[in-house]
């Protein structure tokens, strides 16, 4: 099982450029998430999705957009990158919350390191 | 609103010492889940444990043990006889339970543990 796969693993952007991070999971998880990790800040939720065509904002959604057109994929877009978006981005997925035995046990991807100059 | 505090930013111990990582949480919900994740130097995030608010029993898994105390809103993690391989950043996280599901995980800022040989 590949689990959660993120592409690309590394990317350098110039301020104002756009890009999309792709997350793919093969575990048939209903829920998917995008977090960012910054030094001393822990993991902060950007956006999440509870199913195809459904997305919701997290703690730090500004400057990002997401789409979940297929159950297995969750895309994170930066329309106009800013240096403040330099970070490591983690995608995660989980079974739907109603399945209590596995409630909210997240499986994470390996991370994508983004640098905005 | 839910909040997780890991007051210890960095801890350094000598191999074979015991070490406790503190986690204090805030929630207004009576139903919630607490988690610990490990992030080794390689960067991936590894799930360690999930505990729900109805179960205050302490748990032991090999050299790892967890102490959940609702009276002090704490969910502390102890590593017994620490090893160099335990060197990592450890995150505590909280998910509140709502009538229709659970909220996404909110993470603490993490504690960096260094085990010196």
Coordinates of C-alpha atoms in Angstrom, one line a residue:
Chain A
X1 CA 0.0 0.0 0.0
X2 CA 1.3 3.4 -1.0
X3 CA -0.8 5.1 1.7
X4 CA -0.8 8.9 1.2
X5 CA 1.4 10.2 -1.6
X6 CA 2.2 13.9 -2.0
X7 CA 3.7 15.5 -5.1
X8 CA 6.0 17.3 -5.5
X9 CA 8.3 16.7 -2.5
X10 CA 10.2 20.0 -3.0
X11 CA 9.4 23.2 -4.9
X12 CA 10.9 26.6 -5.1
X13 CA 8.6 29.5 -6.2
X14 CA 9.0 33.1 -6.8
X15 CA 6.6 35.6 -5.2
X16 CA 3.4 35.8 -7.2
X17 CA 3.7 32.4 -8.9
X18 CA 1.1 29.8 -8.6
X19 CA 1.3 26.1 -8.0
X20 CA -0.7 23.1 -7.0
X21 CA 0.2 20.4 -4.5
X22 CA -1.4 17.0 -5.2
X23 CA -2.3 14.5 -2.5
X24 CA -3.5 11.0 -3.4
X25 CA -4.6 8.2 -1.0
X26 CA -5.3 4.6 -1.8
X27 CA -7.0 3.6 1.6
X28 CA -10.5 4.5 0.6
X29 CA -10.5 7.2 3.3
X30 CA -13.5 9.6 3.2
X31 CA -11.8 12.5 4.9
X32 CA -8.7 14.4 3.7
X33 CA -6.7 17.3 5.2
X34 CA -4.0 19.8 4.4
X35 CA -1.8 21.0 7.3
X36 CA 1.3 23.3 7.2
X37 CA 4.2 22.9 9.6
X38 CA 6.3 25.9 10.5
X39 CA 9.2 26.0 13.1
X40 CA 7.8 26.4 16.6
X41 CA 4.2 26.5 15.4
X42 CA 3.3 22.8 15.2
X43 CA 0.8 21.7 12.6
X44 CA -1.9 24.0 11.5
X45 CA -5.0 23.0 9.5
X46 CA -5.4 24.8 6.2
X47 CA -8.4 23.1 4.6
X48 CA -10.1 19.8 4.9
X49 CA -12.7 17.7 3.0
X50 CA -15.3 15.2 4.2
X51 CA -16.1 13.9 0.8
X52 CA -16.1 14.5 -2.9
X53 CA -17.0 18.0 -3.9
X54 CA -17.0 19.2 -0.2
X55 CA -14.3 21.3 1.4
X56 CA -14.1 23.4 4.6
X57 CA -11.7 26.0 6.0
X58 CA -9.3 25.3 8.8
X59 CA -7.3 27.5 11.0
X60 CA -5.2 29.2 8.3
X61 CA -7.0 29.1 5.0
X62 CA -6.1 32.5 3.6
X63 CA -4.1 32.4 0.3
X64 CA -5.0 28.8 -0.4
X65 CA -7.7 27.0 -2.4
X66 CA -8.5 23.3 -2.5
X67 CA -10.5 20.9 -4.6
X68 CA -11.7 17.4 -4.1
X69 CA -13.1 16.2 -7.4
X70 CA -12.3 12.5 -6.7
X71 CA -12.4 10.7 -3.4
X72 CA -8.8 9.7 -3.6
X73 CA -7.3 13.1 -4.5
X74 CA -7.1 16.4 -2.6
X75 CA -5.4 19.4 -4.3
X76 CA -4.0 22.4 -2.6
X77 CA -3.5 25.5 -4.7
X78 CA -1.6 28.7 -4.2
X79 CA -2.8 31.3 -6.6
X80 CA -0.2 34.0 -5.8
X81 CA 2.6 32.6 -3.6
X82 CA 4.0 34.8 -0.8
X83 CA 7.1 34.3 1.3
X84 CA 4.9 33.7 4.3
X85 CA 3.7 30.5 2.6
X86 CA 7.2 29.0 2.8
X87 CA 6.5 25.9 4.8
X88 CA 6.3 22.1 4.9
X89 CA 2.9 21.0 3.8
X90 CA 1.4 17.7 5.0
X91 CA -1.6 16.0 3.5
X92 CA -3.5 13.5 5.7
X93 CA -6.5 11.2 5.4
X94 CA -8.8 9.3 7.7
X95 CA -11.9 7.3 7.8
X96 CA -15.1 9.2 8.4
X97 CA -15.5 10.3 12.0
X98 CA -18.6 8.2 12.6
X99 CA -16.5 5.0 12.5
X100 CA -15.5 5.5 16.1
X101 CA -13.0 2.7 16.3
X102 CA -10.8 4.6 13.8
X103 CA -12.1 8.1 14.5
X104 CA -9.7 10.7 13.4
X105 CA -6.6 8.5 13.2
X106 CA -4.8 10.4 10.5
X107 CA -2.4 8.8 8.0
X108 CA 0.0 11.4 6.8
X109 CA 2.0 11.8 3.6
X110 CA 5.7 12.4 3.6
X111 CA 5.4 16.2 3.3
X112 CA 6.1 18.8 0.6
X113 CA 8.7 21.4 1.3
X114 CA 7.8 24.7 -0.4
X115 CA 10.1 27.7 -0.5
X116 CA 8.8 31.1 -1.8
X117 CA 11.5 33.6 -2.7
Chain B
X1 CA -12.5 26.4 21.2
X2 CA -10.1 23.5 21.5
X3 CA -6.4 24.1 22.4
X4 CA -3.4 22.0 23.1
X5 CA -0.4 23.2 25.0
X6 CA 3.0 21.5 25.0
X7 CA 5.0 23.7 27.3
X8 CA 8.3 21.9 26.8
X9 CA 9.8 23.1 23.6
X10 CA 12.9 20.9 23.8
X11 CA 14.1 18.2 26.2
X12 CA 17.5 16.5 26.2
X13 CA 18.2 13.3 28.2
X14 CA 20.9 10.8 28.4
X15 CA 20.2 7.3 27.0
X16 CA 18.4 5.0 29.5
X17 CA 16.8 7.9 31.4
X18 CA 13.1 8.1 31.7
X19 CA 11.4 11.2 30.2
X20 CA 7.9 12.6 30.4
X21 CA 6.4 14.8 27.8
X22 CA 3.6 17.1 29.0
X23 CA 0.4 17.8 27.2
X24 CA -2.4 20.0 28.5
X25 CA -5.6 20.5 26.6
X26 CA -8.6 22.7 26.6
X27 CA -12.1 21.8 25.4
X28 CA -15.7 22.6 26.2
X29 CA -16.9 19.3 24.9
X30 CA -17.5 16.3 27.1
X31 CA -16.6 13.9 24.2
X32 CA -13.2 14.2 22.7
X33 CA -10.2 12.3 21.5
X34 CA -6.5 12.8 22.4
X35 CA -3.6 11.7 20.3
X36 CA 0.2 11.5 20.2
X37 CA 2.2 11.5 17.0
X38 CA 5.9 11.1 16.5
X39 CA 8.0 12.9 13.9
X40 CA 11.5 11.5 13.6
X41 CA 14.3 13.3 11.9
X42 CA 13.2 11.8 8.6
X43 CA 10.1 14.0 8.8
X44 CA 7.2 11.6 8.5
X45 CA 4.4 11.7 11.1
X46 CA 3.8 8.5 12.9
X47 CA 0.6 7.8 14.9
X48 CA 1.3 6.5 18.4
X49 CA -1.9 6.5 20.4
X50 CA -5.5 7.7 20.5
X51 CA -7.5 7.9 23.7
X52 CA -11.2 8.9 24.1
X53 CA -12.5 11.0 26.9
X54 CA -14.5 8.2 28.4
X55 CA -11.5 6.0 29.1
X56 CA -9.1 7.3 31.7
X57 CA -7.2 4.1 32.0
X58 CA -3.5 4.6 31.6
X59 CA -2.0 2.7 28.7
X60 CA 1.4 1.0 28.3
X61 CA 3.0 -0.1 25.1
X62 CA 6.5 -1.5 25.6
X63 CA 8.6 1.4 26.9
X64 CA 5.8 4.0 26.2
X65 CA 3.1 4.8 28.6
X66 CA 0.4 7.5 28.7
X67 CA -1.2 9.1 31.7
X68 CA -4.7 10.6 31.0
X69 CA -6.1 12.8 33.8
X70 CA -9.3 14.6 33.1
X71 CA -9.1 16.4 36.5
X72 CA -6.0 18.3 35.3
X73 CA -6.8 18.2 31.5
X74 CA -3.6 16.4 30.8
X75 CA -2.4 13.6 28.6
X76 CA 1.2 13.0 29.4
X77 CA 3.6 10.7 27.6
X78 CA 6.4 8.8 29.3
X79 CA 9.3 7.0 27.6
X80 CA 11.0 4.6 29.9
X81 CA 14.7 3.8 29.4
X82 CA 15.0 6.2 26.5
X83 CA 17.0 5.2 23.4
X84 CA 18.6 7.3 20.7
X85 CA 15.9 6.1 18.3
X86 CA 13.4 8.0 20.4
X87 CA 14.9 11.3 19.3
X88 CA 12.1 13.0 17.5
X89 CA 9.5 15.8 17.7
X90 CA 6.4 14.6 19.5
X91 CA 3.0 16.2 19.0
X92 CA -0.1 16.0 21.2
X93 CA -3.4 16.6 19.4
X94 CA -7.1 16.9 20.3
X95 CA -10.3 16.3 18.4
X96 CA -13.6 17.4 19.8
X97 CA -16.7 15.1 19.4
X98 CA -19.8 16.7 18.1
X99 CA -23.2 15.2 17.6
X100 CA -22.6 14.7 13.9
X101 CA -19.0 13.8 14.1
X102 CA -15.6 15.0 15.3
X103 CA -13.6 18.1 14.6
X104 CA -10.3 17.9 12.7
X105 CA -7.3 17.4 14.9
X106 CA -5.8 20.5 16.6
X107 CA -2.1 20.0 17.3
X108 CA 0.2 21.3 20.0
X109 CA 3.4 23.0 19.0
X110 CA 5.4 19.9 19.7
X111 CA 8.3 18.9 22.0
X112 CA 11.7 18.1 20.5
X113 CA 13.3 15.2 22.4
X114 CA 17.0 14.5 22.0
X115 CA 18.4 11.4 23.5
X116 CA 22.1 11.4 23.8
X117 CA 24.2 8.2 23.8

